mmCIF file of C-alpha atoms in Angstrom:
data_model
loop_
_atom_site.group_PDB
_atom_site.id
_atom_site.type_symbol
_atom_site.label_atom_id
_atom_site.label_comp_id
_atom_site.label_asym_id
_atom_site.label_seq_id
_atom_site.Cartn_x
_atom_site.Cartn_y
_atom_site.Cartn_z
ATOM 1 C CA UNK A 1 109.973 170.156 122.216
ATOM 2 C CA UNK A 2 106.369 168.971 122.086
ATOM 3 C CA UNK A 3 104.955 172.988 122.798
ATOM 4 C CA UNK A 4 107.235 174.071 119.784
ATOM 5 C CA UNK A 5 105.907 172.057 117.723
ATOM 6 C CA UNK A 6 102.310 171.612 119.222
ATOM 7 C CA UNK A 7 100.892 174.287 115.932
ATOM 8 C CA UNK A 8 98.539 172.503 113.990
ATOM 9 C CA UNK A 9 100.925 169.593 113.163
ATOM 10 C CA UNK A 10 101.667 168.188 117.235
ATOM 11 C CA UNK A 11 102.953 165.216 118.049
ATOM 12 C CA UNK A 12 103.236 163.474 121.304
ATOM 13 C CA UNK A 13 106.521 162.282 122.867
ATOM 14 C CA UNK A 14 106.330 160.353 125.794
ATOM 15 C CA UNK A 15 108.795 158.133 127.348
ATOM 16 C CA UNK A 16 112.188 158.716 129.439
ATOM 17 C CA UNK A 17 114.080 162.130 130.113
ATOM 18 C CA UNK A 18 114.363 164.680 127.051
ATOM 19 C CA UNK A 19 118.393 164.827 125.798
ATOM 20 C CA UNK A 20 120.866 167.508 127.906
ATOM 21 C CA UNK A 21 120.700 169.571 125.159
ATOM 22 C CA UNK A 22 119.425 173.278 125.720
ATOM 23 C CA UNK A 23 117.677 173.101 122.124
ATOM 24 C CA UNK A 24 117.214 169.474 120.690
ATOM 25 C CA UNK A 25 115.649 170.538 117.766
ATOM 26 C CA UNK A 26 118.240 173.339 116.933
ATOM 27 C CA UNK A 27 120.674 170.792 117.322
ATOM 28 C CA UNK A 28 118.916 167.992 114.998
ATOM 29 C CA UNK A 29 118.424 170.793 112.622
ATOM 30 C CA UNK A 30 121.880 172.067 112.458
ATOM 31 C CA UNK A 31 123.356 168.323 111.992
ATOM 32 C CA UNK A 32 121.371 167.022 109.496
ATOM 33 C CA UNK A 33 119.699 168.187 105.829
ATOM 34 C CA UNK A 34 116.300 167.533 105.175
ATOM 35 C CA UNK A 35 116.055 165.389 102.111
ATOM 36 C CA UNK A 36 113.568 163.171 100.667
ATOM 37 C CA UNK A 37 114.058 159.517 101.087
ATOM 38 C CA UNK A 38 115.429 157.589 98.038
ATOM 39 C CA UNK A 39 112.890 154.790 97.650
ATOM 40 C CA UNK A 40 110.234 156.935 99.161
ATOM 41 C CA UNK A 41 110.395 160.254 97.724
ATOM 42 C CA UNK A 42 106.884 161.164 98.918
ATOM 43 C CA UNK A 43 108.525 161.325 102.595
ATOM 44 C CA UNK A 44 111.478 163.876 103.305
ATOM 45 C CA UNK A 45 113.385 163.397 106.146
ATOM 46 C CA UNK A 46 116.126 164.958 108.483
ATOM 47 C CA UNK A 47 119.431 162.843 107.586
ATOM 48 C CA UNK A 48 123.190 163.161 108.365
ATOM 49 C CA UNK A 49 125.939 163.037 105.435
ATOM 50 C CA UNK A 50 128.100 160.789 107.630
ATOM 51 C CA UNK A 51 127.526 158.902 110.761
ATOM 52 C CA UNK A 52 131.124 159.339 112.827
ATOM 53 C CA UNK A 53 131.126 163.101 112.426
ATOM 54 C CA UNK A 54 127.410 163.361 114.300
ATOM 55 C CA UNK A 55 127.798 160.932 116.828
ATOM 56 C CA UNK A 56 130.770 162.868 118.260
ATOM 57 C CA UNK A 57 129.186 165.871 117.841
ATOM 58 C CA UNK A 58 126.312 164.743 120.031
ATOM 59 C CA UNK A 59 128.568 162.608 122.788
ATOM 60 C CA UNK A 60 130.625 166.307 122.607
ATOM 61 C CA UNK A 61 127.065 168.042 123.668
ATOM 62 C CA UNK A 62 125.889 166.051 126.418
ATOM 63 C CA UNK A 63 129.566 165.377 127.578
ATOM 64 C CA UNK A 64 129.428 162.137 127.507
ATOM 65 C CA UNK A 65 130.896 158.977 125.705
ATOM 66 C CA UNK A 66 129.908 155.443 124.529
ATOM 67 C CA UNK A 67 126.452 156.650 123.315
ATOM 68 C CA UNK A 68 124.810 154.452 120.658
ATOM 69 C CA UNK A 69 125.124 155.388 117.294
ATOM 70 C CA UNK A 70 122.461 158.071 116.017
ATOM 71 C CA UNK A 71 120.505 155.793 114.263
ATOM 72 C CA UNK A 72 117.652 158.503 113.982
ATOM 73 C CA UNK A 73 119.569 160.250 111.233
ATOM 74 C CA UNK A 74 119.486 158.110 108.350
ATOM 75 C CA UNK A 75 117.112 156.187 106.018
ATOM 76 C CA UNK A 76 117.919 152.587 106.693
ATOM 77 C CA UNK A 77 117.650 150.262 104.035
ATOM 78 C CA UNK A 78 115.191 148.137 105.727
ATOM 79 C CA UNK A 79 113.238 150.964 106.756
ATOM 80 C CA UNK A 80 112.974 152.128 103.152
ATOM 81 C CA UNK A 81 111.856 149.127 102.102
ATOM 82 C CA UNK A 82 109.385 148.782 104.573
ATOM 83 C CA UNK A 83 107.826 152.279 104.167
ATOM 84 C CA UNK A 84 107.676 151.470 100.390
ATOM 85 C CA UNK A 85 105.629 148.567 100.867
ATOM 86 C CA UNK A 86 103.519 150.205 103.323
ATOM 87 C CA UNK A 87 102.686 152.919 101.226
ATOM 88 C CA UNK A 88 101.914 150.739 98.366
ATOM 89 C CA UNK A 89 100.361 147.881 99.691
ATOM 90 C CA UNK A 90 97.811 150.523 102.704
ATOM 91 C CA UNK A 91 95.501 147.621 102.987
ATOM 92 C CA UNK A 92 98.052 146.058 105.948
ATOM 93 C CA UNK A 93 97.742 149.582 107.535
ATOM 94 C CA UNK A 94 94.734 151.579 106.366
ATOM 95 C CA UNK A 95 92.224 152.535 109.230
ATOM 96 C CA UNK A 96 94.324 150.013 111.626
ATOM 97 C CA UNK A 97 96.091 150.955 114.947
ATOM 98 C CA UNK A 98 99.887 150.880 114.450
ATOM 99 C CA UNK A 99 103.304 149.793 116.590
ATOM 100 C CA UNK A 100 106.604 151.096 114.713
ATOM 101 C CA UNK A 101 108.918 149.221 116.421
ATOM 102 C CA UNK A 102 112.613 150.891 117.048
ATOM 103 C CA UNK A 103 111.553 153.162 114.960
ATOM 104 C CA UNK A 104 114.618 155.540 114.576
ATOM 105 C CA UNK A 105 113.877 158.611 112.452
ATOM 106 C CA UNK A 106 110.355 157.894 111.717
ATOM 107 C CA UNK A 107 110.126 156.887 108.506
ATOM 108 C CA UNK A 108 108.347 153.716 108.674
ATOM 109 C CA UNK A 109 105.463 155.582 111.077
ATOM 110 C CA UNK A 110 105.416 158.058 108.781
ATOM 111 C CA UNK A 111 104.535 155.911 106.177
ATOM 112 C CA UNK A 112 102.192 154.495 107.853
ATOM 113 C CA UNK A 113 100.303 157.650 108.278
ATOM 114 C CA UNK A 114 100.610 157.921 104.855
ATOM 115 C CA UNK A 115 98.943 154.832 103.938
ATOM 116 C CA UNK A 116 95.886 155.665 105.951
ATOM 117 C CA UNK A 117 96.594 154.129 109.580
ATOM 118 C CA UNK A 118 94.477 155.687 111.952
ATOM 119 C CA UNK A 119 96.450 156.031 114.342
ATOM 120 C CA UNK A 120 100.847 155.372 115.014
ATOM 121 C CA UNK A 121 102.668 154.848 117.862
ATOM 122 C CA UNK A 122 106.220 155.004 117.015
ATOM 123 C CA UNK A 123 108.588 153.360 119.625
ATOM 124 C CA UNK A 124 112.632 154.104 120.251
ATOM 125 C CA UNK A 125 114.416 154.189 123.433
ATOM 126 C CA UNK A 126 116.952 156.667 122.106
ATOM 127 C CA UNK A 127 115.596 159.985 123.325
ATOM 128 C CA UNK A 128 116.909 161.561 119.976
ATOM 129 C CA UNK A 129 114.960 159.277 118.062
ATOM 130 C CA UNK A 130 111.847 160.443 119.679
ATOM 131 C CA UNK A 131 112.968 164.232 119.079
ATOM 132 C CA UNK A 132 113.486 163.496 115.050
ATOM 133 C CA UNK A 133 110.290 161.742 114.687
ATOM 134 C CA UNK A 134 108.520 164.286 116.333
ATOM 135 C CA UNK A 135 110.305 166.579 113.827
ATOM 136 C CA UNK A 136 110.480 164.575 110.901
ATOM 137 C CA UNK A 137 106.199 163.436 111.461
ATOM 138 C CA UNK A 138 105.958 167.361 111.602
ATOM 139 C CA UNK A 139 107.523 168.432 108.493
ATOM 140 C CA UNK A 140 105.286 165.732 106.573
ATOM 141 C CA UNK A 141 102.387 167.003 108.224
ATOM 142 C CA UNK A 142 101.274 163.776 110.313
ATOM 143 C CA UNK A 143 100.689 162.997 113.580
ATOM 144 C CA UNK A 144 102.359 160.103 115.820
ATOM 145 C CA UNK A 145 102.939 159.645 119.179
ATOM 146 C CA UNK A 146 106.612 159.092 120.209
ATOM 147 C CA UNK A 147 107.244 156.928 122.997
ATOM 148 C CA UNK A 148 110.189 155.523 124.870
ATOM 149 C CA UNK A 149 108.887 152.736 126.644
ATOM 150 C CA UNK A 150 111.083 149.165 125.912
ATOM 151 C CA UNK A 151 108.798 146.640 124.218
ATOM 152 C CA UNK A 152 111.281 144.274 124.074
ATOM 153 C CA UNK A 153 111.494 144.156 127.740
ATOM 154 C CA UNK A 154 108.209 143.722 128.436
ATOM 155 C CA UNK A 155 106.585 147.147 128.628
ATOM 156 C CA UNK A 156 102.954 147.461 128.176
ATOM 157 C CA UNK A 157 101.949 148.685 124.316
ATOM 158 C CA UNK A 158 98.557 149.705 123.204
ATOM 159 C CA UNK A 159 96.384 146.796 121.028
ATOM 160 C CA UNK A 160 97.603 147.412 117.716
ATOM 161 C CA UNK A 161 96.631 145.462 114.247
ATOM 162 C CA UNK A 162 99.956 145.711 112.348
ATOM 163 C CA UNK A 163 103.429 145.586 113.951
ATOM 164 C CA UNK A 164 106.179 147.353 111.651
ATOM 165 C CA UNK A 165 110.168 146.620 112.386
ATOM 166 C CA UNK A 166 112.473 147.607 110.294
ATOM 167 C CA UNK A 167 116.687 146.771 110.295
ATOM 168 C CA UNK A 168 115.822 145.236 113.962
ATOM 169 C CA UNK A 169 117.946 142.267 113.572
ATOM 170 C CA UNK A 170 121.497 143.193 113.384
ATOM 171 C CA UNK A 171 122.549 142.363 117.023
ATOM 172 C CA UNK A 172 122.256 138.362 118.245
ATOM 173 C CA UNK A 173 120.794 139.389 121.661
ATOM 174 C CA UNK A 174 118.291 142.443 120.491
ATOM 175 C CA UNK A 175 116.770 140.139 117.408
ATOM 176 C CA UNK A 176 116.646 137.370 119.754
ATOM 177 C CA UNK A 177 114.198 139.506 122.034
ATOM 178 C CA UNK A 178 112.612 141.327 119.194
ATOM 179 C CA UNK A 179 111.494 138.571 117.483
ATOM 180 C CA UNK A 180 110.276 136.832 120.493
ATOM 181 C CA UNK A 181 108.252 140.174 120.949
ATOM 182 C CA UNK A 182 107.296 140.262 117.307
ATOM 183 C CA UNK A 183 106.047 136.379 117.631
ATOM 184 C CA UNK A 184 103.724 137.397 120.609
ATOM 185 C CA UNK A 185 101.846 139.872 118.684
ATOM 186 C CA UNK A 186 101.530 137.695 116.036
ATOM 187 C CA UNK A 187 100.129 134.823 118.493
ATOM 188 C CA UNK A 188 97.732 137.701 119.248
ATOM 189 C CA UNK A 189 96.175 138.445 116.047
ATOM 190 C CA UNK A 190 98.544 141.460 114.885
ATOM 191 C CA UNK A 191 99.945 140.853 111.221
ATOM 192 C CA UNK A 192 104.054 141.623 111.412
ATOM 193 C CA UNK A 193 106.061 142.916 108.415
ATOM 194 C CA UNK A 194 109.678 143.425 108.482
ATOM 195 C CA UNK A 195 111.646 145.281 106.575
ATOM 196 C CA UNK A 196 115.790 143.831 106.317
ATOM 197 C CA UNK A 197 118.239 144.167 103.810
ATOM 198 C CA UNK A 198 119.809 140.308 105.256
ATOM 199 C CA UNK A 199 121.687 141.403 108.268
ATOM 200 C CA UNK A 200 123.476 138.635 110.160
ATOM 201 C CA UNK A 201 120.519 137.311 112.601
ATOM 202 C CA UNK A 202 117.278 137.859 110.867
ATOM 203 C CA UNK A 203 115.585 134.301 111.364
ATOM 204 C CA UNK A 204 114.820 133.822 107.830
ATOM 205 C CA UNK A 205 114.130 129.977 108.390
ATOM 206 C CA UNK A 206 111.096 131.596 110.279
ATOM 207 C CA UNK A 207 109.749 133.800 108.181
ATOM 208 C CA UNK A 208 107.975 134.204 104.546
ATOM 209 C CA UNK A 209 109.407 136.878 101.812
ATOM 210 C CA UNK A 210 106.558 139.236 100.796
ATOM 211 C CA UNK A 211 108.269 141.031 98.138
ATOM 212 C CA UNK A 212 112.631 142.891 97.874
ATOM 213 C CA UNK A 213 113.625 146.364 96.577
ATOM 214 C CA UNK A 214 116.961 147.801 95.299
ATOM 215 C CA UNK A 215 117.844 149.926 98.271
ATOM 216 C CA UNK A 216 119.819 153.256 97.206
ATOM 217 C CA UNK A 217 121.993 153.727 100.877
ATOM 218 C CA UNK A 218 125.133 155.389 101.732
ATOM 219 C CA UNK A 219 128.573 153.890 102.061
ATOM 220 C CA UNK A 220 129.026 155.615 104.865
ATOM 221 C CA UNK A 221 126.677 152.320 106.701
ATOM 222 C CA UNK A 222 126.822 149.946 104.457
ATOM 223 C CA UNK A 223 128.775 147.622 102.407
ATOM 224 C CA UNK A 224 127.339 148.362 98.824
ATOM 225 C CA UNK A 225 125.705 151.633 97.522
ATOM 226 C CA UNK A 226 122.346 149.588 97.152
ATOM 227 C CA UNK A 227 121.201 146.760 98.866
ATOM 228 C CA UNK A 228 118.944 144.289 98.050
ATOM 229 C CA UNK A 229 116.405 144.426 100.834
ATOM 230 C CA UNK A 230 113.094 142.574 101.489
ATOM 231 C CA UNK A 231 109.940 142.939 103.360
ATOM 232 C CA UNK A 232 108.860 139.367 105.552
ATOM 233 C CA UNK A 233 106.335 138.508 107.458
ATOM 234 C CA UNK A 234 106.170 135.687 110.253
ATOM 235 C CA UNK A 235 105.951 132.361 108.271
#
């Protein structure tokens, strides 16, 4: 993966074995469309038109079942929110080392980049995650490093200024530990922004609203064709 893509436009994917998959990017290619991002046109993406019909193709490809949902192939609303506010607001990100946190398709690193960061390290344990940012950093001619390592169980990270989680929080146990995480950076100096459209366990009570979007999203993952999503930060 990383030497087909290591022309001009590389990005680095580190973390835990590659996907069973004799051509991961073939396969990402030939499952998705690449489309630009509703509230962040400037950023075009590789995206399913429906979540069921992927995730069986890929459990059909690696023969195996119960794998987690490909989160990599959409544009979360959370996410989309986030990378809007990045984009517009670059002084939170602009010459500053940045953590994407669960970072699923990229979009939020990407942004990032965008903005000015000088320098993104996008996180996601799901090895298909890491292939589609690789891709999707590519085909909006950035650069981020990929990694796999599990920050919420304590892995080592590089010093970073700005911390960037979007649509973390919709599991009890996983926001419990990510916002324990997210709290430690912030104890460290590291300003946090979240981007979450209100899913069940984001600690609101512990946070301050910077600013909410109208989310265009599909049906086919949420409840309403747009969602009213906002961007916090650690009160």
């Amino acid at each position: 993966m990383e030497a087909a893509l290591q022309d001009g436009r590389a990005v680095s994917a580190h973390g835990a074995a590659k996907p069973a998959i004799a051509n991961p990017v073939a396969f990402i290619r030939a499952n998705t469309r690449l489309l630009p991002v509703p509230l962040v046109s400037e950023i075009t993406l590789h995206v399913a038109d429906e979540a069921v019909p992927l995730w069986s193709k890929t459990e059909e490809e690696l023969g195996e079942a119960g794998l987690p949902p490909p989160f990599w192939a959409f544009a979360w609303a959370g996410g989309q929110a986030l990378a809007r506010f990045v984009i517009d607001h670059p002084e939170h990100v602009a010459g500053k080392t940045i953590i994407d946190l669960a970072s699923g398709s990229g979009l939020v690193a990407i942004a990032a980049m965008k903005a000015g960061a000088s320098s993104v390290f996008a996180y996601d344990i799901d090895a298909f995650a890491r292939m589609a940012i690789v891709l999707n950093a590519a085909e909006n001619d950035v650069t981020i490093s990929a990694r796999g390592d599990d920050l919420l169980g304590g892995s080592s990270i590089p010093t970073a200024q700005t911390i960037l989680a979007g649509d973390i929080f919709y599991e009890r146990d996983t926001a419990e530990r990510a916002f324990a995480f997210l709290s430690e950076q912030a104890v460290r100096g590291a300003t946090v922004l979240i981007g979450d459209p209100g899913r069940s366990y984001l600690p609101k009570d512990k946070l301050r609203k910077l600013t909410e979007y109208k989310v265009p999203v599909t049906r086919d993952l949420e409840d309403a064709e747009i969602k009213n999503t906002a961007v916090w930060t650690l009160a």
